Short mmCIF file of C-alpha atoms and ligand atoms in Angstrom, two decimals:
data_model
loop_
_atom_site.label_atom_id
_atom_site.label_comp_id
_atom_site.label_asym_id
_atom_site.label_seq_id
_atom_site.Cartn_x
_atom_site.Cartn_y
_atom_site.Cartn_z
CA MET A 24 0.00 0.00 0.00
CA SER A 25 1.28 3.44 -0.91
CA ASN A 26 2.53 5.67 1.88
CA ARG A 27 1.15 8.81 0.23
CA VAL A 28 -2.13 10.28 1.52
CA TYR A 29 -4.13 12.31 -1.01
CA LEU A 30 -6.04 15.32 0.22
CA PHE A 31 -9.44 16.17 -1.18
CA ASP A 32 -10.67 19.59 -0.17
CA THR A 33 -14.40 20.28 -0.22
CA THR A 34 -14.37 23.77 1.31
CA LEU A 35 -16.01 25.11 -1.85
CA ARG A 36 -18.79 22.48 -1.79
CA ASP A 37 -19.48 20.91 1.63
CA GLY A 38 -17.84 23.93 3.30
CA GLU A 39 -20.11 26.29 1.44
CA GLN A 40 -23.05 24.30 2.82
CA SER A 41 -22.30 25.89 6.24
CA PRO A 42 -25.36 27.89 7.24
CA GLY A 43 -25.09 31.48 6.00
CA VAL A 44 -21.98 30.95 3.86
CA SER A 45 -22.15 31.96 0.25
CA LEU A 46 -19.10 32.56 -1.91
CA ASN A 47 -19.18 34.26 -5.28
CA VAL A 48 -17.30 33.02 -8.34
CA ALA A 49 -14.26 35.27 -7.86
CA GLU A 50 -13.96 34.24 -4.20
CA LYS A 51 -14.16 30.55 -5.10
CA VAL A 52 -11.40 30.98 -7.67
CA GLN A 53 -9.29 32.87 -5.13
CA ILE A 54 -9.69 30.08 -2.56
CA GLY A 55 -9.12 27.44 -5.28
CA ARG A 56 -5.81 29.04 -6.26
CA GLN A 57 -4.68 29.15 -2.65
CA LEU A 58 -5.64 25.48 -2.13
CA ALA A 59 -3.60 24.54 -5.20
CA LYS A 60 -0.68 26.59 -3.87
CA MET A 61 -0.98 24.72 -0.57
CA GLY A 62 -0.61 21.42 -2.45
CA ILE A 63 -4.15 20.04 -2.14
CA ASP A 64 -4.53 17.12 -4.57
CA VAL A 65 -8.23 17.44 -5.40
CA ILE A 66 -10.43 20.52 -5.07
CA GLU A 67 -14.16 19.86 -5.07
CA ALA A 68 -15.46 23.10 -6.54
CA GLY A 69 -19.22 22.59 -6.23
CA PHE A 70 -22.39 20.77 -7.20
CA PRO A 71 -23.14 22.13 -10.68
CA VAL A 72 -26.70 20.85 -11.12
CA THR A 73 -27.95 22.73 -8.06
CA SER A 74 -27.85 26.22 -9.61
CA GLN A 75 -26.46 28.24 -12.48
CA GLY A 76 -24.27 30.08 -9.94
CA ASP A 77 -22.72 26.83 -8.75
CA PHE A 78 -22.20 25.69 -12.32
CA ASN A 79 -20.41 28.95 -13.19
CA ALA A 80 -18.20 28.70 -10.12
CA VAL A 81 -17.16 25.11 -10.87
CA GLN A 82 -16.43 26.05 -14.47
CA ALA A 83 -14.34 29.05 -13.43
CA VAL A 84 -12.33 27.03 -10.88
CA ALA A 85 -11.83 24.26 -13.47
CA ARG A 86 -10.55 26.76 -16.01
CA GLU A 87 -8.45 28.97 -13.79
CA VAL A 88 -6.96 26.82 -11.04
CA LYS A 89 -3.86 24.94 -12.10
CA GLY A 90 -1.89 22.22 -10.37
CA SER A 91 -4.71 20.30 -8.62
CA SER A 92 -7.49 18.02 -9.86
CA VAL A 93 -10.88 19.72 -9.84
CA ALA A 94 -13.95 17.66 -8.95
CA ALA A 95 -17.64 18.34 -9.48
CA LEU A 96 -20.35 16.60 -7.44
CA ALA A 97 -23.32 14.80 -9.00
CA ARG A 98 -26.07 12.55 -7.69
CA ALA A 99 -26.25 9.14 -9.31
CA ASN A 100 -28.30 10.13 -12.33
CA PRO A 101 -27.40 11.07 -15.93
CA LYS A 102 -28.62 14.68 -15.74
CA ASP A 103 -26.46 15.52 -12.71
CA ILE A 104 -23.46 13.78 -14.23
CA ASP A 105 -23.82 15.50 -17.62
CA ARG A 106 -24.00 18.86 -15.89
CA ALA A 107 -21.00 18.05 -13.67
CA TRP A 108 -18.92 17.11 -16.69
CA GLU A 109 -19.99 20.19 -18.62
CA ALA A 110 -18.76 22.34 -15.74
CA VAL A 111 -15.50 20.56 -14.95
CA GLN A 112 -14.29 19.32 -18.34
CA ASP A 113 -11.82 22.20 -18.91
CA ALA A 114 -9.81 21.43 -15.78
CA GLU A 115 -6.23 20.19 -16.15
CA GLN A 116 -7.35 17.02 -14.36
CA PRO A 117 -11.14 16.83 -14.14
CA ARG A 118 -12.91 14.42 -11.80
CA ILE A 119 -16.59 13.48 -11.58
CA HIS A 120 -17.71 12.66 -8.06
CA THR A 121 -21.02 10.81 -8.00
CA PHE A 122 -22.88 9.59 -4.91
CA ILE A 123 -25.88 7.70 -3.64
CA ALA A 124 -26.80 6.61 -0.12
CA THR A 125 -26.32 2.99 0.89
CA SER A 126 -27.70 2.88 4.46
CA ASP A 127 -31.12 1.30 5.03
CA ILE A 128 -32.30 4.46 6.82
CA HIS A 129 -31.62 6.52 3.70
CA LEU A 130 -32.91 3.85 1.32
CA GLN A 131 -36.23 3.49 3.12
CA HIS A 132 -36.96 7.07 4.13
CA LYS A 133 -35.17 9.25 1.59
CA LEU A 134 -34.67 7.31 -1.63
CA ARG A 135 -37.59 4.86 -1.24
CA LYS A 136 -35.57 2.28 -3.18
CA ASP A 137 -34.48 -1.23 -2.30
CA ARG A 138 -30.84 -2.34 -2.12
CA GLN A 139 -30.81 -3.83 -5.62
CA GLN A 140 -32.17 -0.62 -7.15
CA VAL A 141 -29.52 1.47 -5.41
CA LEU A 142 -26.75 -0.88 -6.50
CA GLU A 143 -27.94 -0.64 -10.10
CA ALA A 144 -28.19 3.16 -9.93
CA ALA A 145 -24.65 3.37 -8.52
CA VAL A 146 -23.20 1.17 -11.25
CA ALA A 147 -25.11 3.00 -14.00
CA ALA A 148 -23.92 6.36 -12.67
CA VAL A 149 -20.28 5.32 -12.58
CA LYS A 150 -20.52 3.85 -16.09
CA HIS A 151 -22.09 7.06 -17.35
CA ALA A 152 -19.39 9.20 -15.72
CA TYR A 153 -16.66 6.92 -17.03
CA LYS A 154 -17.74 7.72 -20.59
CA TYR A 155 -16.46 11.24 -19.92
CA THR A 156 -13.38 10.62 -17.79
CA SER A 157 -11.41 7.81 -16.21
CA ASP A 158 -11.19 9.83 -12.97
CA VAL A 159 -14.47 8.85 -11.31
CA GLU A 160 -15.05 8.94 -7.58
CA PHE A 161 -18.01 7.11 -6.08
CA SER A 162 -19.36 7.98 -2.62
CA ALA A 163 -21.63 5.68 -0.65
CA GLU A 164 -23.46 8.33 1.37
CA ASP A 165 -24.02 7.36 5.02
CA ALA A 166 -21.59 4.47 4.49
CA SER A 167 -20.67 4.24 8.17
CA ARG A 168 -24.29 3.34 9.03
CA SER A 169 -24.65 0.94 6.09
CA ASP A 170 -24.69 -2.82 6.26
CA LEU A 171 -21.07 -3.80 5.66
CA ASP A 172 -21.82 -6.78 3.40
CA TYR A 173 -24.07 -4.71 1.20
CA LEU A 174 -21.61 -1.80 1.14
CA CYS A 175 -18.82 -4.14 0.03
CA GLN A 176 -21.07 -5.49 -2.73
CA VAL A 177 -21.72 -1.93 -3.97
CA LEU A 178 -18.03 -1.01 -3.81
CA GLU A 179 -16.98 -4.07 -5.78
CA ALA A 180 -19.59 -3.31 -8.44
CA VAL A 181 -18.70 0.38 -8.84
CA ILE A 182 -14.98 -0.42 -9.08
CA ASN A 183 -15.79 -2.91 -11.84
CA ALA A 184 -17.83 -0.15 -13.51
CA GLY A 185 -14.82 2.19 -13.55
CA ALA A 186 -14.58 4.05 -10.21
CA ASN A 187 -10.94 4.70 -9.30
CA VAL A 188 -11.76 6.26 -5.92
CA VAL A 189 -14.37 4.88 -3.51
CA ASN A 190 -15.37 7.18 -0.72
CA ILE A 191 -16.70 5.98 2.64
CA PRO A 192 -18.44 8.97 4.24
CA ASP A 193 -19.39 9.20 7.87
CA THR A 194 -22.15 11.53 6.69
CA VAL A 195 -23.74 12.17 10.07
CA GLY A 196 -20.60 12.08 12.23
CA TYR A 197 -21.75 8.90 14.01
CA THR A 198 -18.77 6.59 13.99
CA MET A 199 -15.95 6.26 16.55
CA PRO A 200 -12.23 6.04 15.74
CA GLU A 201 -11.61 2.37 16.62
CA GLU A 202 -14.83 1.30 14.94
CA PHE A 203 -14.09 3.27 11.76
CA LYS A 204 -10.57 1.89 11.50
CA GLU A 205 -11.99 -1.63 11.75
CA PHE A 206 -14.68 -0.75 9.16
CA ILE A 207 -12.03 0.33 6.64
CA GLU A 208 -9.91 -2.73 7.40
CA GLN A 209 -12.92 -4.93 6.67
CA ILE A 210 -13.47 -3.15 3.33
CA VAL A 211 -9.82 -3.77 2.43
CA LYS A 212 -10.30 -7.47 3.29
CA ARG A 213 -13.70 -8.09 1.78
CA VAL A 214 -13.79 -6.14 -1.49
CA PRO A 215 -11.87 -8.38 -3.91
CA ASN A 216 -10.96 -5.66 -6.44
CA ILE A 217 -10.16 -2.94 -3.86
CA ASP A 218 -6.54 -2.78 -5.11
CA LYS A 219 -7.91 -1.09 -8.27
CA ALA A 220 -9.21 1.91 -6.34
CA THR A 221 -8.12 4.35 -3.68
CA ILE A 222 -10.15 4.23 -0.48
CA SER A 223 -11.27 7.68 0.56
CA ILE A 224 -13.01 8.82 3.73
CA HIS A 225 -15.16 11.86 4.44
CA CYS A 226 -15.96 12.54 8.10
CA HIS A 227 -18.40 14.99 9.67
CA ASP A 228 -17.88 16.45 13.10
CA ASP A 229 -21.22 15.99 14.88
CA LEU A 230 -19.51 14.36 17.88
CA GLY A 231 -16.27 16.32 17.49
CA LEU A 232 -14.46 13.26 16.12
CA ALA A 233 -14.07 14.03 12.41
CA VAL A 234 -10.28 14.42 12.50
CA ALA A 235 -9.78 11.49 14.89
CA ASN A 236 -11.99 9.29 12.70
CA SER A 237 -10.11 10.39 9.55
CA LEU A 238 -6.74 9.54 11.07
CA ALA A 239 -8.05 6.19 12.32
CA ALA A 240 -9.37 5.40 8.83
CA VAL A 241 -5.97 6.21 7.36
CA ALA A 242 -4.42 3.77 9.82
CA GLY A 243 -6.98 1.25 8.56
CA GLY A 244 -5.95 1.69 4.92
CA ALA A 245 -7.68 4.81 3.53
CA ARG A 246 -5.40 6.87 1.31
CA GLN A 247 -7.57 9.86 0.44
CA VAL A 248 -8.87 12.15 3.17
CA GLU A 249 -11.69 14.57 2.47
CA GLY A 250 -12.30 17.65 4.55
CA THR A 251 -12.38 21.41 4.61
CA ILE A 252 -10.18 24.27 5.72
CA ASN A 253 -10.99 25.30 9.30
CA GLY A 254 -13.43 22.35 9.42
CA ILE A 255 -16.32 24.39 8.05
CA GLY A 256 -19.28 22.53 6.56
CA GLU A 257 -22.77 21.14 6.91
CA ARG A 258 -24.01 21.24 10.57
CA ALA A 259 -20.98 20.80 12.90
CA GLY A 260 -18.70 20.78 9.87
CA ASN A 261 -16.21 18.43 8.23
CA ALA A 262 -12.78 17.18 9.23
CA ALA A 263 -10.39 20.15 9.35
CA LEU A 264 -7.78 19.30 6.72
CA GLU A 265 -5.06 21.37 8.34
CA GLU A 266 -5.45 19.24 11.49
CA VAL A 267 -5.30 16.01 9.50
CA VAL A 268 -2.15 17.18 7.70
CA MET A 269 -0.42 18.24 10.90
CA GLY A 270 -1.53 15.06 12.68
CA LEU A 271 0.11 12.96 9.96
CA TYR A 272 3.20 15.15 9.94
CA THR A 273 3.69 15.51 13.68
CA ARG A 274 3.07 11.80 14.31
CA LYS A 275 5.06 10.47 11.37
CA ASP A 276 6.51 8.04 13.89
CA THR A 277 3.07 6.41 14.11
CA TYR A 278 1.73 6.77 10.57
CA ASN A 279 4.85 6.91 8.38
CA LEU A 280 2.79 8.62 5.68
CA THR A 281 3.31 11.73 3.55
CA THR A 282 1.13 14.33 1.86
CA ASN A 283 1.82 16.85 -0.88
CA VAL A 284 0.98 19.82 1.34
CA THR A 285 3.27 22.82 1.70
CA THR A 286 2.54 23.34 5.37
CA GLU A 287 3.82 26.94 5.26
CA GLU A 288 0.66 27.82 3.29
CA ILE A 289 -1.72 26.47 5.95
CA TYR A 290 -2.15 29.61 8.00
CA ARG A 291 -2.71 31.84 4.97
CA THR A 292 -5.28 29.44 3.57
CA SER A 293 -7.08 29.33 6.89
CA ARG A 294 -7.20 33.13 7.09
CA LEU A 295 -8.39 33.51 3.51
CA VAL A 296 -11.23 31.03 4.02
CA SER A 297 -12.23 32.66 7.28
CA SER A 298 -12.16 36.12 5.77
CA LEU A 299 -14.17 35.25 2.65
CA THR A 300 -16.74 33.01 4.34
CA GLY A 301 -17.13 35.22 7.42
CA MET A 302 -16.73 32.08 9.58
CA MET A 303 -14.42 33.10 12.40
CA VAL A 304 -11.80 30.65 13.60
CA GLN A 305 -12.28 30.02 17.32
CA PRO A 306 -9.21 31.26 19.26
CA ASN A 307 -8.51 27.84 20.77
CA LYS A 308 -8.87 25.99 17.44
CA ALA A 309 -6.11 23.41 16.90
CA VAL A 310 -3.29 24.36 14.49
CA VAL A 311 -4.64 27.72 13.23
CA GLY A 312 -6.42 29.33 16.22
CA LYS A 313 -5.09 32.63 17.54
CA ASN A 314 -4.12 30.95 20.82
CA ALA A 315 -2.71 27.75 19.33
CA PHE A 316 0.82 28.94 20.12
CA ALA A 317 0.11 31.40 22.94
CA HIS A 318 1.56 30.44 26.31
CA GLU A 319 -0.17 32.09 29.24
CA SER A 320 1.17 30.22 32.25
CA GLY A 321 4.52 31.41 33.61
CA ILE A 322 5.84 27.85 33.82
CA HIS A 323 5.02 27.28 30.16
CA GLN A 324 6.51 30.59 29.07
CA ASP A 325 9.67 29.80 30.94
CA GLY A 326 9.85 26.35 29.35
CA VAL A 327 9.32 27.65 25.81
CA LEU A 328 11.95 30.35 26.28
CA LYS A 329 14.44 27.72 27.37
CA GLU A 330 13.49 25.21 24.68
CA ARG A 331 10.49 25.66 22.35
CA THR A 332 9.68 21.95 22.19
CA THR A 333 8.95 21.76 25.92
CA TYR A 334 5.42 22.99 25.23
CA GLU A 335 5.15 23.18 21.44
CA ILE A 336 4.75 20.03 19.34
CA MET A 337 4.63 22.01 16.09
CA ASN A 338 6.78 24.90 15.00
CA PRO A 339 4.46 27.83 14.12
CA SER A 340 6.81 28.84 11.30
CA MET A 341 6.03 25.50 9.63
CA LEU A 342 2.44 26.65 9.32
CA GLY A 343 3.43 29.98 7.88
CA ILE A 344 2.84 31.81 11.15
CA THR A 345 5.65 34.31 11.28
CA THR A 346 6.69 36.26 14.30
CA SER A 347 9.17 38.98 13.61
CA ASN A 348 11.09 41.37 15.80
CA ILE A 349 11.07 43.96 13.04
CA VAL A 350 8.30 46.45 13.72
CA LEU A 351 7.24 48.67 10.88
CA GLY A 352 6.25 52.24 11.56
CA LYS A 353 5.86 55.57 9.83
CA HIS A 354 9.54 55.82 8.96
CA SER A 355 9.63 52.44 7.24
CA GLY A 356 10.18 52.61 3.51
CA ARG A 357 8.65 50.77 0.60
CA HIS A 358 11.57 48.34 0.51
CA ALA A 359 11.14 47.15 4.12
CA PHE A 360 7.40 47.04 3.59
CA ARG A 361 7.67 44.86 0.49
CA ASP A 362 10.23 42.56 2.19
CA ARG A 363 7.92 42.03 5.13
CA LEU A 364 4.99 41.23 2.85
CA MET A 365 7.09 38.67 1.02
CA GLN A 366 8.04 37.05 4.33
CA LEU A 367 4.35 36.91 5.22
CA GLY A 368 3.70 35.00 2.00
CA PHE A 369 2.10 37.81 -0.06
CA ASN A 370 3.34 37.78 -3.60
CA LEU A 371 1.92 41.05 -4.85
CA ALA A 372 2.06 42.73 -8.22
CA GLU A 373 3.59 46.24 -8.37
CA ASP A 374 0.24 48.09 -8.38
CA GLU A 375 -0.99 46.01 -5.43
CA VAL A 376 2.17 46.83 -3.45
CA ASN A 377 1.61 50.51 -4.20
CA LYS A 378 -2.00 50.41 -3.06
CA ALA A 379 -1.11 48.49 0.09
CA PHE A 380 1.83 50.82 0.81
CA GLY A 381 -0.44 53.88 0.63
CA ARG A 382 -2.77 52.22 3.09
CA PHE A 383 0.15 51.29 5.33
CA LYS A 384 1.34 54.92 5.43
CA ASP A 385 -2.15 56.14 6.40
CA LEU A 386 -2.24 53.59 9.17
CA ALA A 387 1.27 54.45 10.35
CA ASP A 388 0.09 58.04 10.93
CA LYS A 389 -2.48 56.74 13.41
CA LYS A 390 -0.70 53.76 14.93
CA LYS A 391 2.91 53.81 16.15
CA GLU A 392 3.86 50.20 15.59
CA ILE A 393 2.43 48.09 12.80
CA SER A 394 2.43 44.37 13.51
CA ASP A 395 2.26 41.46 11.10
CA HIS A 396 -1.41 40.99 11.95
CA ASP A 397 -2.09 44.65 11.05
CA LEU A 398 -0.28 44.19 7.76
CA GLU A 399 -2.21 41.05 6.92
CA ALA A 400 -5.49 42.78 7.69
CA ILE A 401 -4.88 45.84 5.53
CA VAL A 402 -3.31 43.94 2.65
CA ASP A 403 -6.21 41.46 2.58
CA GLU A 404 -8.57 44.41 2.35
CA GLU A 405 -6.61 46.24 -0.35
CA ILE A 406 -6.07 43.35 -2.73
CA ARG A 407 -9.62 42.09 -2.98
CA GLU A 408 -10.21 40.78 -6.43
CA LEU A 409 -13.64 42.25 -7.13
CA PRO A 410 -14.08 45.60 -8.83
CA ASN A 411 -15.89 48.07 -6.57
CA THR A 412 -19.18 49.65 -7.57
CA TYR A 413 -19.32 51.73 -4.39
CA ASP A 414 -16.46 53.50 -2.62
CA LEU A 415 -16.82 55.06 0.78
CA SER A 416 -15.69 58.71 0.46
CA TYR A 417 -16.45 60.17 3.88
CA LEU A 418 -18.38 59.69 7.04
CA HIS A 419 -19.64 62.17 9.68
CA ILE A 420 -21.27 60.88 12.83
CA SER A 421 -22.97 62.64 15.65
CA SER A 422 -23.60 60.42 18.61
CA GLY A 423 -23.63 60.49 22.39
CA THR A 424 -25.73 59.63 25.42
CA THR A 425 -28.15 62.52 24.96
CA VAL A 426 -28.38 62.94 21.19
CA VAL A 427 -30.08 60.90 18.50
CA PRO A 428 -27.30 59.13 16.57
CA THR A 429 -27.03 60.63 13.09
CA ALA A 430 -24.72 59.75 10.21
CA THR A 431 -23.90 61.50 6.96
CA VAL A 432 -22.27 59.24 4.39
CA GLY A 433 -20.64 60.16 1.09
CA MET A 434 -20.08 57.43 -1.48
CA LYS A 435 -18.56 57.42 -4.94
CA ILE A 436 -20.42 55.53 -7.62
CA GLY A 437 -18.41 55.81 -10.81
CA ASP A 438 -17.59 59.52 -11.18
CA GLU A 439 -20.46 60.68 -9.06
CA THR A 440 -20.37 61.30 -5.29
CA MET A 441 -23.67 60.78 -3.53
CA GLU A 442 -24.48 61.89 -0.01
CA GLU A 443 -27.23 60.81 2.37
CA ALA A 444 -27.94 61.32 6.06
CA SER A 445 -29.92 59.22 8.47
CA CYS A 446 -30.74 58.75 12.14
CA GLY A 447 -30.57 55.35 13.79
CA ASP A 448 -30.77 53.36 17.01
CA GLY A 449 -27.01 53.75 17.30
CA PRO A 450 -24.21 55.19 15.16
CA VAL A 451 -23.71 51.93 13.21
CA ASP A 452 -27.43 51.69 12.50
CA ALA A 453 -27.45 55.32 11.34
CA ILE A 454 -24.49 54.69 9.00
CA TYR A 455 -26.11 51.59 7.53
CA LYS A 456 -29.41 53.37 6.94
CA ALA A 457 -27.60 56.20 5.14
CA ILE A 458 -25.73 53.68 2.94
CA ASP A 459 -29.03 51.90 2.19
CA LYS A 460 -30.50 55.20 0.97
CA ILE A 461 -27.63 55.55 -1.49
CA THR A 462 -27.48 51.96 -2.77
CA ASN A 463 -31.16 51.05 -2.54
CA LEU A 464 -30.12 47.40 -2.32
CA HIS A 465 -32.65 46.25 0.36
CA LEU A 466 -30.09 44.73 2.67
CA VAL A 467 -30.89 43.24 6.06
CA LEU A 468 -28.10 43.02 8.65
CA GLU A 469 -28.02 39.43 9.92
CA GLU A 470 -24.73 39.40 11.78
CA TYR A 471 -22.23 41.96 12.96
CA VAL A 472 -18.92 40.89 14.54
CA ILE A 473 -16.11 43.15 15.66
CA ASN A 474 -12.62 42.07 16.67
CA ALA A 475 -9.43 43.89 17.53
CA VAL A 476 -6.62 42.78 15.19
CA THR A 477 -4.01 43.27 17.94
CA GLY A 478 -3.97 44.43 21.55
CA GLY A 479 -3.67 48.09 22.58
CA LYS A 480 -5.95 51.11 22.40
CA ASP A 481 -4.81 51.98 18.90
CA ALA A 482 -5.60 48.49 17.56
CA LEU A 483 -7.26 48.07 14.20
CA GLY A 484 -10.94 47.21 14.47
CA ASP A 485 -11.89 44.34 12.15
CA VAL A 486 -15.61 44.21 11.38
CA THR A 487 -17.38 41.37 9.57
CA VAL A 488 -21.03 41.70 8.56
CA LYS A 489 -23.43 39.21 7.06
CA LEU A 490 -26.16 40.89 5.01
CA ARG A 491 -29.24 39.28 3.49
CA GLN A 492 -30.72 40.69 0.33
CA ALA A 493 -34.43 40.94 1.10
CA ASP A 494 -35.61 40.09 -2.45
CA ASN A 495 -33.50 37.02 -3.28
CA GLY A 496 -32.73 35.85 0.29
CA LYS A 497 -29.02 35.43 -0.49
CA THR A 498 -26.38 36.42 2.03
CA TYR A 499 -23.25 38.48 1.43
CA ILE A 500 -20.25 38.73 3.73
CA GLY A 501 -18.37 42.01 4.08
CA ARG A 502 -15.25 42.93 5.98
CA GLY A 503 -13.66 46.25 6.88
CA VAL A 504 -10.66 47.27 8.95
CA SER A 505 -9.77 50.63 10.39
CA THR A 506 -8.47 52.17 13.61
CA ASP A 507 -11.88 53.84 13.75
CA VAL A 508 -14.46 51.13 14.43
CA LEU A 509 -17.28 53.14 12.86
CA GLU A 510 -15.30 53.51 9.66
CA ALA A 511 -14.51 49.75 9.79
CA SER A 512 -18.27 49.11 10.20
CA ALA A 513 -19.09 51.28 7.18
CA LYS A 514 -16.39 49.63 5.07
CA ALA A 515 -17.64 46.15 5.92
CA TYR A 516 -21.17 47.10 4.86
CA VAL A 517 -19.94 48.67 1.62
CA ASN A 518 -17.78 45.61 0.91
CA ALA A 519 -20.84 43.32 1.17
CA ALA A 520 -22.85 45.74 -1.02
CA ASN A 521 -20.06 45.59 -3.62
CA LYS A 522 -20.26 41.80 -3.71
CA LEU A 523 -23.99 41.98 -4.33
CA ALA A 524 -23.52 44.63 -7.04
CA TYR A 525 -20.82 42.51 -8.69
CA GLU A 526 -23.10 39.48 -8.74
CA GLN A 527 -25.92 41.53 -10.25
CA LYS A 528 -23.58 42.78 -12.98
CA VAL A 529 -22.34 39.27 -13.79
CA GLN A 530 -25.95 38.09 -13.96
CA GLU A 531 -26.97 40.97 -16.25
CA LEU A 532 -24.08 40.18 -18.59
CA GLY A 533 -25.07 36.49 -18.57
CA ASP A 534 -28.73 37.36 -19.32
CA ARG A 535 -27.68 39.54 -22.26
CA SER A 536 -25.35 36.99 -23.83
O1 KIV B 28 -21.34 13.86 3.81
C1 KIV B 28 -21.50 13.23 2.74
O2 KIV B 28 -21.89 12.06 2.71
C2 KIV B 28 -21.21 13.94 1.51
C3 KIV B 28 -21.17 13.13 0.26
C4 KIV B 28 -21.81 13.83 -0.88
C5 KIV B 28 -19.75 12.76 -0.05
O3 KIV B 28 -20.93 15.12 1.52
ZN1 ZN B 29 -20.30 15.75 3.60
#
């Protein structure tokens, strides 16, 4: 058996099924590129039959992301599979991923089919997909709650039909590590043609065991692990791929297995996914949480100062978490600024460096010392890939304990500057109402989160908003950073409005063509 573990990332498909998460095409391509840079083997870009938007996103990822296979999901029927192929065919290495449930619970209550009918549908689906490509993955949904004999029968049949990857999902996060390892070992033993396919696993985190179950399955013989960045996904989420990768790496003594991942890209990928999905990473999250390498107790601090490995089993620099003694400030030049960005993993074009440098200088006037976290926050904001319809020009707020909060907002739309004023329940509400008057986009604020990027009174405020468009029900995530939290709030709202405007434009162009 090979000692290489393949990583299948479904952040753009299962991850996007997290409640409230919705990524536009440009954001999916941006994440796809970063996943490829990180060394992910297969990127599942979406489920094309579900909507035109999903189809477009899969097609764009397939066309623009190089270096990884790109997969499209399809139920086990010809229409889904045709649509999946249409979307993914231009990828360097396209894969069709087709699935049907194999557990009796799903057969009886969801599919209303008997075992023979499901087996035939699975085989027919794989054969249909195989007409398009020899890279066909079959998933037996709810496999971990399926009858093992029947599951093995289905796996044998789909491998004979052409599947080169067979996926064993723990769809509802029900299994336990020891049990799942044994389950995979039994599949290896009982499916006679299993050597013709790679065994994959796909674990959900309903009992908090997705990563443990994935690692146990690998020990049992699985060689493809499916999961998402930061563990986002349906309900409690999927296995966090960065944890799986670091588990395999850190405990090479136990597993003796390798992956293709450039671990130095892990932290950047995590931050990008968090920023674009609006799903915050909990501070105590393994591997990528803010506190994952913070030592609070004096005994621990003393130990780490003497020898890092006393309390750290991973080196943060391996994850791309850099800590530097060089502090940038208002006297720092472009050269030092660019060097620091390179060390942080940003490979920016000249015009992007210029934009970011201008922003850095503005910030340096307000904040004495600029940390790496500050730099990451402002650069992320400056190099967003979408063209802006709206630009925030100015903001005046009157607020206090005895006055009605009032905001006047100026925004540039093309060459025109528009101004509106509004009162509100608080200054943020007043700002948002004034912006609504200008954009007329019917946005409803669903979530508002504010964080300080660093400590200290002059810290940058980092605001994330989730807005729902009242007419189409879709949600848009926006983010803004500034030393002034009201300005950060306004920027976040405008950023979400820009995403909606961009989507409307893309749709108009599509309707016209
Ligand atoms: O959880 C699941 O079973 C899935 C399949 C479609 C692979 O997401
Ligand atoms: Zn899933």
